[in-house]
Short mmCIF file of C-alpha atoms in Angstrom, two decimals:
data_model
loop_
_atom_site.label_atom_id
_atom_site.label_comp_id
_atom_site.label_asym_id
_atom_site.label_seq_id
_atom_site.Cartn_x
_atom_site.Cartn_y
_atom_site.Cartn_z
CA MET A 13 -52.65 31.96 -46.06
CA LEU A 14 -51.70 30.98 -42.50
CA TYR A 15 -48.90 28.82 -41.08
CA ARG A 16 -50.10 26.62 -38.19
CA VAL A 17 -48.08 24.57 -35.67
CA THR A 18 -49.63 22.34 -32.98
CA ARG A 19 -48.51 21.34 -29.50
CA ALA A 20 -47.02 17.90 -28.70
CA SER A 21 -50.42 16.31 -27.89
CA GLU A 22 -52.31 17.83 -30.87
CA PHE A 23 -52.66 17.33 -34.61
CA LEU A 24 -53.90 19.53 -37.45
CA VAL A 25 -56.76 18.19 -39.59
CA ILE A 26 -56.92 20.13 -42.90
CA THR A 27 -59.70 19.80 -45.49
CA GLY A 28 -60.66 21.78 -48.52
CA ILE A 29 -59.19 22.65 -51.90
CA GLY A 30 -56.18 20.61 -52.98
CA ILE A 31 -56.89 17.81 -50.45
CA ASN A 32 -58.76 14.65 -51.46
CA GLU A 33 -60.31 13.78 -48.10
CA LEU A 34 -58.36 15.20 -45.18
CA LYS A 35 -54.79 15.79 -44.20
CA ILE A 36 -53.38 15.15 -40.71
CA THR A 37 -50.08 16.77 -39.75
CA LYS A 38 -48.25 18.54 -36.91
CA LYS A 39 -47.50 21.74 -38.87
CA ALA A 40 -48.68 23.03 -42.22
CA LEU A 41 -49.35 26.09 -44.36
CA VAL A 42 -53.15 26.63 -44.57
CA TRP A 43 -54.19 28.11 -47.87
CA PRO A 44 -57.38 30.03 -48.61
CA LEU A 45 -60.45 27.88 -49.20
CA GLN A 46 -59.01 25.31 -46.74
CA LYS A 47 -60.31 24.57 -43.25
CA CYS A 48 -58.03 23.64 -40.36
CA ARG A 49 -59.11 22.05 -37.10
CA VAL A 50 -56.98 21.04 -34.10
CA ILE A 51 -57.70 17.63 -32.51
CA ASP A 52 -56.40 16.60 -29.08
CA VAL A 53 -54.94 13.06 -28.68
CA THR A 54 -54.30 13.07 -24.91
CA PRO A 55 -55.68 10.03 -23.04
CA VAL A 56 -59.17 10.24 -21.49
CA ASN A 57 -60.51 8.21 -18.53
CA TYR A 58 -64.00 6.67 -18.93
CA THR A 59 -65.87 5.03 -16.02
CA PHE A 60 -68.09 1.98 -16.73
CA GLU A 61 -70.42 -0.18 -14.65
CA VAL A 62 -70.72 -3.56 -16.34
CA ASN A 63 -73.50 -5.95 -15.35
CA ALA A 64 -71.91 -9.38 -14.88
CA MET A 65 -72.75 -12.74 -13.32
CA SER A 66 -70.62 -15.02 -11.17
CA ALA A 67 -70.14 -18.74 -11.63
CA GLU A 68 -72.84 -19.27 -8.99
CA LYS A 69 -75.30 -17.36 -11.24
CA LEU A 70 -75.27 -14.34 -8.96
CA PRO A 71 -75.54 -10.94 -10.71
CA PHE A 72 -73.17 -8.11 -9.71
CA LEU A 73 -71.85 -4.81 -11.01
CA LEU A 74 -68.27 -4.54 -12.29
CA PRO A 75 -67.15 -0.88 -11.98
CA ALA A 76 -64.08 -0.16 -14.12
CA VAL A 77 -62.04 2.81 -15.33
CA PHE A 78 -60.54 2.63 -18.84
CA THR A 79 -57.84 4.98 -20.16
CA ILE A 80 -58.53 5.44 -23.88
CA ARG A 81 -56.66 7.46 -26.47
CA PRO A 82 -56.43 7.49 -30.27
CA CYS A 83 -53.75 5.41 -31.97
CA VAL A 84 -51.29 8.02 -33.27
CA ASP A 85 -48.82 5.42 -34.59
CA GLU A 86 -51.12 4.27 -37.44
CA HIS A 87 -52.30 6.84 -39.92
CA GLU A 88 -55.51 4.98 -40.81
CA ARG A 89 -56.70 4.84 -37.20
CA LEU A 90 -55.80 8.48 -36.70
CA VAL A 91 -57.93 9.32 -39.78
CA LYS A 92 -60.87 7.41 -38.24
CA TYR A 93 -60.50 9.38 -35.02
CA ALA A 94 -60.32 12.66 -36.94
CA LYS A 95 -63.54 11.76 -38.80
CA LEU A 96 -65.24 10.99 -35.47
CA LEU A 97 -64.29 14.37 -34.02
CA SER A 98 -65.38 16.12 -37.23
CA GLN A 99 -68.96 15.03 -36.41
CA HIS A 100 -68.95 15.14 -32.58
CA GLU A 101 -67.19 17.01 -29.83
CA ARG A 102 -64.63 15.10 -27.84
CA GLU A 103 -66.46 15.45 -24.49
CA SER A 104 -69.96 14.96 -25.94
CA HIS A 105 -72.37 12.24 -24.79
CA ASP A 106 -72.32 10.69 -28.24
CA VAL A 107 -68.62 10.00 -28.01
CA LYS A 108 -69.04 8.62 -24.45
CA ASP A 109 -71.83 6.34 -25.59
CA LEU A 110 -69.69 5.04 -28.45
CA VAL A 111 -66.80 4.42 -26.12
CA GLN A 112 -68.98 2.68 -23.51
CA GLY A 113 -70.20 0.41 -26.28
CA LEU A 114 -66.54 -0.49 -26.69
CA GLU A 115 -66.65 -0.02 -30.41
CA LEU A 116 -63.15 1.40 -30.38
CA ASN A 117 -61.34 -0.02 -33.38
CA GLN A 118 -63.64 1.49 -35.98
CA PHE A 119 -63.06 4.94 -34.46
CA GLY A 120 -59.25 4.59 -34.16
CA LEU A 121 -59.25 4.32 -30.35
CA LEU A 122 -57.20 2.02 -28.12
CA ILE A 123 -57.43 1.02 -24.44
CA PHE A 124 -54.08 1.82 -22.82
CA ASN A 125 -55.02 1.02 -19.23
CA ALA A 126 -57.89 -0.58 -17.29
CA ASN A 127 -58.53 -0.51 -13.51
CA ILE A 128 -61.21 -2.68 -11.84
CA LYS A 129 -62.84 -1.15 -8.75
CA LYS A 130 -64.54 -2.95 -5.89
CA LEU A 131 -67.31 -5.31 -7.01
CA VAL A 132 -70.80 -4.10 -6.06
CA ASP A 133 -74.03 -6.11 -5.53
CA VAL A 134 -76.96 -5.54 -7.79
CA GLN A 135 -79.85 -3.95 -5.94
CA GLY A 136 -81.84 -6.64 -4.14
CA HIS A 137 -78.84 -9.01 -3.84
CA GLY A 138 -76.35 -9.12 -0.95
CA TYR A 139 -73.78 -11.62 -2.16
CA PHE A 140 -70.75 -9.40 -1.75
CA SER A 141 -72.01 -7.94 1.52
CA TYR A 142 -72.51 -11.44 2.90
CA LEU A 143 -69.18 -12.45 1.50
CA GLY A 144 -67.63 -9.44 3.20
CA GLN A 145 -69.30 -10.29 6.50
CA LYS A 146 -68.08 -13.85 6.16
CA THR A 147 -64.59 -12.64 5.49
CA GLN A 148 -64.77 -10.29 8.46
CA MET A 149 -66.00 -13.07 10.74
CA GLU A 150 -63.32 -15.42 9.49
CA ALA A 151 -60.76 -12.69 10.01
CA ALA A 152 -62.10 -12.05 13.54
CA ASN A 153 -62.03 -15.77 14.36
CA GLN A 154 -58.54 -16.06 12.93
CA ALA A 155 -57.51 -13.06 14.99
CA LYS A 156 -58.92 -14.71 18.13
CA ILE A 157 -57.08 -17.92 17.28
CA ASP A 158 -53.87 -15.98 16.66
CA VAL A 159 -54.31 -14.16 19.97
CA ALA A 160 -54.91 -17.46 21.81
CA GLU A 161 -51.87 -19.04 20.15
CA ALA A 162 -49.79 -15.98 20.98
CA LYS A 163 -50.93 -16.15 24.63
CA MET A 164 -50.22 -19.87 24.78
CA LYS A 165 -46.77 -19.35 23.22
CA GLU A 166 -46.10 -16.55 25.66
CA GLU A 167 -47.11 -18.73 28.62
CA VAL A 168 -44.93 -21.60 27.35
CA LYS A 169 -42.06 -19.17 26.85
CA VAL A 170 -42.52 -17.77 30.36
CA LYS A 171 -42.64 -21.27 31.89
CA THR A 172 -39.58 -22.28 29.89
CA ASP A 173 -37.69 -19.20 30.97
CA VAL A 174 -38.67 -19.82 34.61
CA LYS A 175 -37.53 -23.45 34.37
CA ILE A 176 -34.28 -22.44 32.74
CA TYR A 177 -33.71 -19.84 35.44
CA GLU A 178 -34.40 -22.42 38.18
CA ASN A 179 -32.02 -24.89 36.56
CA GLN A 180 -29.39 -22.19 36.30
CA ARG A 181 -29.85 -21.29 39.96
CA GLU A 182 -29.60 -24.95 40.99
CA ALA A 183 -26.45 -25.34 38.91
CA GLU A 184 -24.96 -22.21 40.50
CA VAL A 185 -25.82 -23.50 43.98
CA ALA A 186 -24.29 -26.89 43.20
CA GLU A 187 -21.18 -25.22 41.84
CA ALA A 188 -20.91 -23.04 44.95
CA ASN A 189 -21.32 -26.11 47.21
CA SER A 190 -18.60 -27.91 45.25
CA ILE A 191 -16.26 -24.97 45.53
CA LEU A 192 -16.97 -24.70 49.25
CA ALA A 193 -16.32 -28.42 49.77
CA THR A 194 -13.06 -28.14 47.83
CA LYS A 195 -11.97 -25.17 49.90
CA LYS A 196 -12.91 -27.00 53.14
CA ALA A 197 -10.83 -30.01 52.10
CA GLY A 198 -7.91 -27.70 51.28
CA TRP A 199 -8.22 -25.96 54.59
CA SER A 200 -8.31 -29.26 56.46
CA GLN A 201 -5.26 -30.50 54.55
CA GLN A 202 -3.40 -27.30 55.27
CA ALA A 203 -4.24 -27.60 58.98
CA LYS A 204 -2.94 -31.17 59.11
CA MET A 205 0.20 -30.15 57.22
CA ALA A 206 0.76 -27.29 59.65
CA GLU A 207 0.40 -29.65 62.59
CA ILE A 208 2.87 -32.15 61.08
CA GLU A 209 5.30 -29.38 60.23
CA ALA A 210 5.11 -28.08 63.80
CA GLN A 211 5.91 -31.55 65.17
CA LYS A 212 8.81 -31.90 62.74
CA ALA A 213 10.12 -28.48 63.69
CA VAL A 214 10.11 -29.42 67.38
CA ALA A 215 12.02 -32.63 66.65
CA ILE A 216 14.55 -30.79 64.48
CA ARG A 217 15.03 -28.16 67.13
CA GLU A 218 15.72 -30.86 69.74
CA ALA A 219 18.28 -32.50 67.43
CA VAL A 220 19.99 -29.16 66.79
CA LEU A 221 20.21 -28.45 70.49
CA GLN A 222 21.64 -31.93 71.16
CA GLN A 223 24.22 -31.41 68.39
CA GLU A 224 25.20 -28.08 69.91
CA VAL A 225 25.72 -29.73 73.27
CA GLU A 226 27.90 -32.49 71.79
CA ARG A 227 29.94 -29.97 69.81
CA ASN A 228 30.55 -27.88 72.89
CA ASN A 229 31.77 -31.00 74.67
CA ALA A 230 34.10 -31.82 71.79
CA LEU A 231 35.46 -28.31 71.80
CA THR A 232 36.13 -28.50 75.50
CA LYS A 233 38.11 -31.72 75.04
CA THR A 234 39.97 -30.25 72.05
CA GLU A 235 40.99 -27.21 74.05
CA SER A 236 42.36 -29.34 76.81
CA LEU A 237 44.40 -31.43 74.34
CA LYS A 238 45.66 -28.27 72.66
CA ALA A 239 46.77 -26.96 75.98
CA GLN A 240 48.79 -30.16 76.58
CA HIS A 241 50.52 -30.45 73.19
CA LEU A 242 50.50 -26.83 72.06
CA SER A 243 54.15 -26.00 72.63
CA LYS A 244 55.63 -29.01 70.86
CA ALA A 245 53.24 -28.93 67.97
CA THR A 246 53.78 -25.23 67.47
CA VAL A 247 57.54 -25.56 67.21
CA ASP A 248 57.41 -28.53 64.79
CA TYR A 249 54.85 -26.82 62.62
CA GLU A 250 56.82 -23.59 62.38
CA ILE A 251 59.97 -25.44 61.28
CA LYS A 252 58.18 -27.50 58.62
CA ALA A 253 56.24 -24.50 57.41
CA SER A 254 59.42 -22.46 57.00
CA LEU A 255 61.13 -25.17 54.90
CA SER A 256 58.04 -25.74 52.77
CA CYS A 257 57.65 -22.03 52.05
CA HIS A 258 61.26 -21.69 50.80
CA SER A 259 60.94 -24.74 48.51
CA LEU A 260 57.60 -23.65 47.17
CA LEU A 261 58.88 -20.13 46.50
CA PHE A 262 61.90 -21.40 44.53
CA TRP A 263 59.77 -23.79 42.48
CA LEU A 264 57.30 -21.05 41.68
CA GLN A 265 60.10 -18.72 40.52
CA GLU A 266 61.52 -21.36 38.16
CA ALA A 267 58.03 -22.16 36.81
CA ASN A 268 57.31 -18.48 36.20
CA SER A 269 60.65 -18.08 34.38
CA VAL A 270 59.96 -21.03 32.07
CA LEU A 271 56.40 -19.85 31.44
CA TYR A 272 57.57 -16.29 30.68
CA LYS A 273 60.21 -17.58 28.25
CA LYS A 274 57.72 -19.77 26.39
CA GLN A 275 55.21 -16.93 26.31
CA LYS A 276 57.77 -14.57 24.75
CA GLU A 277 58.78 -17.21 22.19
CA ALA A 278 55.12 -17.74 21.26
CA GLU A 279 54.58 -13.99 20.95
CA ALA A 280 57.67 -13.64 18.73
CA GLU A 281 56.51 -16.49 16.49
CA LEU A 282 53.01 -15.02 16.30
CA TYR A 283 54.48 -11.61 15.38
CA GLU A 284 56.66 -13.14 12.64
CA ASN A 285 53.68 -15.07 11.20
CA LYS A 286 51.55 -11.93 11.29
CA LYS A 287 54.23 -9.91 9.48
CA ALA A 288 54.68 -12.66 6.86
CA ALA A 289 50.92 -12.80 6.27
CA GLU A 290 50.75 -9.02 5.92
CA ALA A 291 53.66 -9.10 3.47
CA LYS A 292 51.94 -11.77 1.37
CA LYS A 293 48.73 -9.79 1.44
CA LEU A 294 50.53 -6.61 0.32
CA ALA A 295 52.32 -8.51 -2.45
CA ALA A 296 49.03 -10.02 -3.65
CA GLU A 297 47.34 -6.61 -3.56
CA ALA A 298 50.26 -5.05 -5.46
CA GLN A 299 50.12 -7.80 -8.08
CA THR A 300 46.35 -7.42 -8.40
CA TYR A 301 46.71 -3.66 -8.73
CA ALA A 302 49.44 -4.08 -11.37
CA VAL A 303 47.24 -6.51 -13.34
CA GLN A 304 44.32 -4.13 -13.06
CA LEU A 305 46.48 -1.21 -14.23
CA ALA A 306 47.73 -3.27 -17.18
CA ALA A 307 44.17 -4.25 -18.07
CA ASP A 308 43.02 -0.63 -17.77
CA ALA A 309 45.92 0.51 -19.92
CA ALA A 310 45.20 -2.12 -22.57
CA ARG A 311 41.51 -1.27 -22.51
CA TYR A 312 42.30 2.44 -22.77
CA ALA A 313 44.71 1.79 -25.66
CA LYS A 314 42.08 -0.27 -27.49
CA LYS A 315 39.53 2.43 -26.84
CA LYS A 316 41.83 5.12 -28.20
CA GLU A 317 42.72 2.90 -31.16
CA ALA A 318 39.03 2.36 -31.86
CA GLU A 319 38.40 6.07 -31.53
CA GLY A 320 41.29 6.74 -33.94
CA LEU A 321 39.97 4.21 -36.43
CA LYS A 322 36.52 5.71 -36.09
CA ALA A 323 37.87 9.23 -36.61
CA THR A 324 39.94 8.04 -39.60
CA ALA A 325 36.91 6.29 -41.06
CA GLU A 326 34.80 9.40 -40.54
CA GLU A 327 37.48 11.59 -42.16
CA GLN A 328 37.82 9.19 -45.08
CA GLY A 329 34.04 9.03 -45.42
CA ALA A 330 33.83 12.82 -45.43
CA TYR A 331 36.73 12.97 -47.94
CA VAL A 332 35.09 10.41 -50.25
CA GLY A 333 31.75 12.17 -49.87
CA ASN A 334 33.28 15.50 -50.83
CA LEU A 335 35.04 13.91 -53.84
CA LEU A 336 31.81 12.22 -54.92
CA SER A 337 29.93 15.51 -54.55
CA ALA A 338 32.65 17.34 -56.53
CA LEU A 339 32.45 14.69 -59.30
CA GLY A 340 28.69 15.14 -59.54
CA GLY A 341 27.83 11.76 -57.97
CA ASN A 342 29.73 9.75 -60.67
CA TYR A 343 30.96 6.61 -58.88
CA ASN A 344 33.06 5.45 -61.89
CA ALA A 345 34.91 8.77 -62.01
CA LEU A 346 35.44 8.56 -58.20
CA ARG A 347 36.83 5.03 -58.49
CA ASP A 348 39.21 5.97 -61.33
CA TYR A 349 40.41 9.07 -59.50
CA MET A 350 41.16 7.13 -56.33
CA MET A 351 42.99 4.41 -58.28
CA ILE A 352 45.14 7.01 -60.01
CA ASP A 353 45.64 9.01 -56.79
CA ARG A 354 46.85 5.96 -54.88
CA GLY A 355 49.06 4.68 -57.75
CA MET A 356 47.14 1.49 -58.40
CA PHE A 357 47.83 1.54 -62.14
CA LYS A 358 51.55 1.91 -61.43
CA ASP A 359 51.46 -0.94 -58.90
CA ILE A 360 49.56 -3.16 -61.33
CA ALA A 361 52.10 -2.47 -64.08
CA LYS A 362 54.94 -3.19 -61.66
CA MET A 363 53.39 -6.45 -60.53
CA ASN A 364 52.79 -7.50 -64.13
CA ALA A 365 56.40 -6.70 -65.00
CA GLU A 366 57.67 -8.78 -62.08
CA ALA A 367 55.27 -11.58 -63.03
CA ILE A 368 56.53 -11.89 -66.60
CA LYS A 369 60.18 -11.37 -65.72
CA GLY A 370 62.24 -14.19 -67.28
CA LEU A 371 59.37 -15.21 -69.61
CA GLN A 372 59.02 -14.68 -73.32
CA PRO A 373 55.47 -13.35 -73.66
CA LYS A 374 54.01 -11.89 -76.77
CA ILE A 375 54.23 -8.14 -76.33
CA SER A 376 52.10 -5.85 -78.38
CA ILE A 377 53.93 -2.70 -79.48
CA TRP A 378 51.77 0.23 -80.32
CA SER A 379 52.93 3.29 -82.19
CA ASN A 380 51.31 6.14 -83.97
CA GLY A 381 53.14 5.26 -87.15
CA ALA A 382 55.79 7.99 -86.88
CA THR A 383 59.41 7.02 -87.51
CA SER A 384 62.52 8.48 -86.08
CA GLY A 385 62.94 11.99 -87.20
CA GLN A 386 59.35 12.42 -88.35
CA MET A 387 57.07 15.15 -87.06
CA ILE A 388 54.56 14.36 -84.28
CA ASP A 389 51.84 16.96 -83.93
CA GLY A 390 53.93 19.33 -86.05
CA THR A 391 57.06 18.95 -83.88
CA SER A 392 60.24 17.05 -84.75
CA SER A 393 60.59 13.78 -82.82
CA GLY A 394 64.17 14.51 -82.25
CA HIS A 395 63.43 16.87 -79.37
CA GLY A 396 63.89 15.15 -76.01
CA GLY A 397 60.76 16.34 -74.12
CA ILE A 398 58.35 15.69 -76.95
CA LYS A 399 59.90 12.28 -77.57
CA GLU A 400 59.44 11.21 -73.95
CA LEU A 401 55.82 12.39 -74.01
CA ALA A 402 55.24 10.45 -77.22
CA SER A 403 56.74 7.31 -75.66
CA VAL A 404 54.45 7.63 -72.62
CA TYR A 405 51.43 8.14 -74.82
CA GLN A 406 52.50 5.11 -76.92
CA ALA A 407 52.77 2.93 -73.76
CA LEU A 408 49.32 3.95 -72.42
CA PRO A 409 47.12 1.67 -74.62
CA PRO A 410 48.84 -1.61 -73.63
CA LEU A 411 48.71 -0.48 -69.99
CA LEU A 412 44.97 0.15 -70.20
CA GLU A 413 44.52 -3.17 -71.96
CA THR A 414 46.45 -4.97 -69.23
CA VAL A 415 44.32 -3.32 -66.52
CA HIS A 416 41.16 -4.30 -68.41
CA VAL A 417 42.35 -7.92 -68.73
CA GLN A 418 43.39 -8.08 -65.06
CA THR A 419 40.40 -6.30 -63.49
CA GLY A 420 37.71 -5.97 -66.16
CA MET A 421 37.64 -2.20 -65.65
CA LEU A 422 37.42 0.24 -68.58
CA PRO A 423 39.45 3.48 -68.58
CA PRO A 424 37.65 6.83 -68.23
CA ALA A 425 36.72 8.65 -71.41
CA TRP A 426 39.19 11.50 -70.77
CA MET A 427 42.11 9.05 -70.54
CA GLY A 428 41.52 7.29 -73.85
CA SER A 429 40.01 4.08 -75.14
CA LEU A 430 41.19 0.51 -75.34
CA PRO A 431 42.90 -0.75 -78.50
CA VAL A 432 40.80 -2.64 -81.00
CA SER A 433 42.12 -5.99 -79.81
CA ALA A 434 40.77 -5.45 -76.26
CA ALA A 435 37.41 -4.07 -77.41
CA ASP A 436 36.92 -6.81 -80.01
CA PRO A 437 38.44 -10.14 -78.99
CA ALA A 438 38.01 -11.39 -82.60
CA THR A 439 40.71 -9.01 -83.82
CA SER A 440 44.25 -10.31 -83.19
CA ASN A 441 46.99 -8.19 -81.65
CA GLN A 442 49.94 -7.03 -83.69
CA SER A 443 52.84 -9.01 -82.35
CA ALA A 444 56.34 -7.79 -82.20
#
């Protein structure tokens, strides 16, 4: 017994005892009296030379290379290939002859790739050689044509570039001539303007000199007149100037006094207005601050009140929670305890008494049947303390009945039960 495992490109073919025909697998346990053979399924290249004929009835050889391998995806074809290798070796001439006959399907083989080589002439025929020569000649002619076209395009390009360069040079020359002409015109205009300006300057200089001469003459005449009338004019001028200076000085002093007075009055009024405005501003700020303080105080009071209510509610909640926990979660017992603790039964009885004051209602009187002087619970009713307790106990049923009628609430079991009239409305009350 032997355990066999193949590589990725191999299969095990097992025959013998326990197997009908053959078994193909990748790994198996080979028992005695069984034969195991390993078959390789890697692709193999086969070269063929096929005799063919063109459409022009010219024979030629078609060399080709086919990549052939067994079909491992279909079990039936793989069985056919295993049977083929059981009779022949994989590289034997018999297998090559079968493959070249292209009888592949019946042996479980498939063509996975095919490459066609260069076509070859049959001996004695030169079709492909002639065709190659023709192609070479056509290629050579086309190359010559391409070269000629390239040369012609190059010549045209060179001529075009030369023409463009010449045109550019002519344009540059024309532009330079235009600039030169413009500069010459400017220079000529500047020369003429300089000549005109020089003439004008000469004329102006002559006029200035003539004006200087005339002014000097006028000054000479003025000096002579001054010399004649200087004394008299000087005296008159000094007198008038003295009087005018005194008047002007007095007027200026009065004007300055009036101006200073008005300025001081304006400054005083401005100061008063400024002080009044500051006072109003301070009053407004004080009022705003007072309002803000009042609002803050009210807000703080409300906040403290809310905090007090919250604390009271929390305390009451904790108190009620503790009572409820102490009463074992019995809400009815909690309600009855709180009503008794806060005197609600007493208040209800008082309100009922005030409500029926002055009326003549039917009052139910309950007693335990004991008369004056009889024994109650083994004690004479004549004793004061026991008598008062008996009277309270006798008044409890009508009180509970009244509470039940007013509120619909039943008394707790430890306090007692309602009279028959309250429990059963069909039974009438004993009237006084």
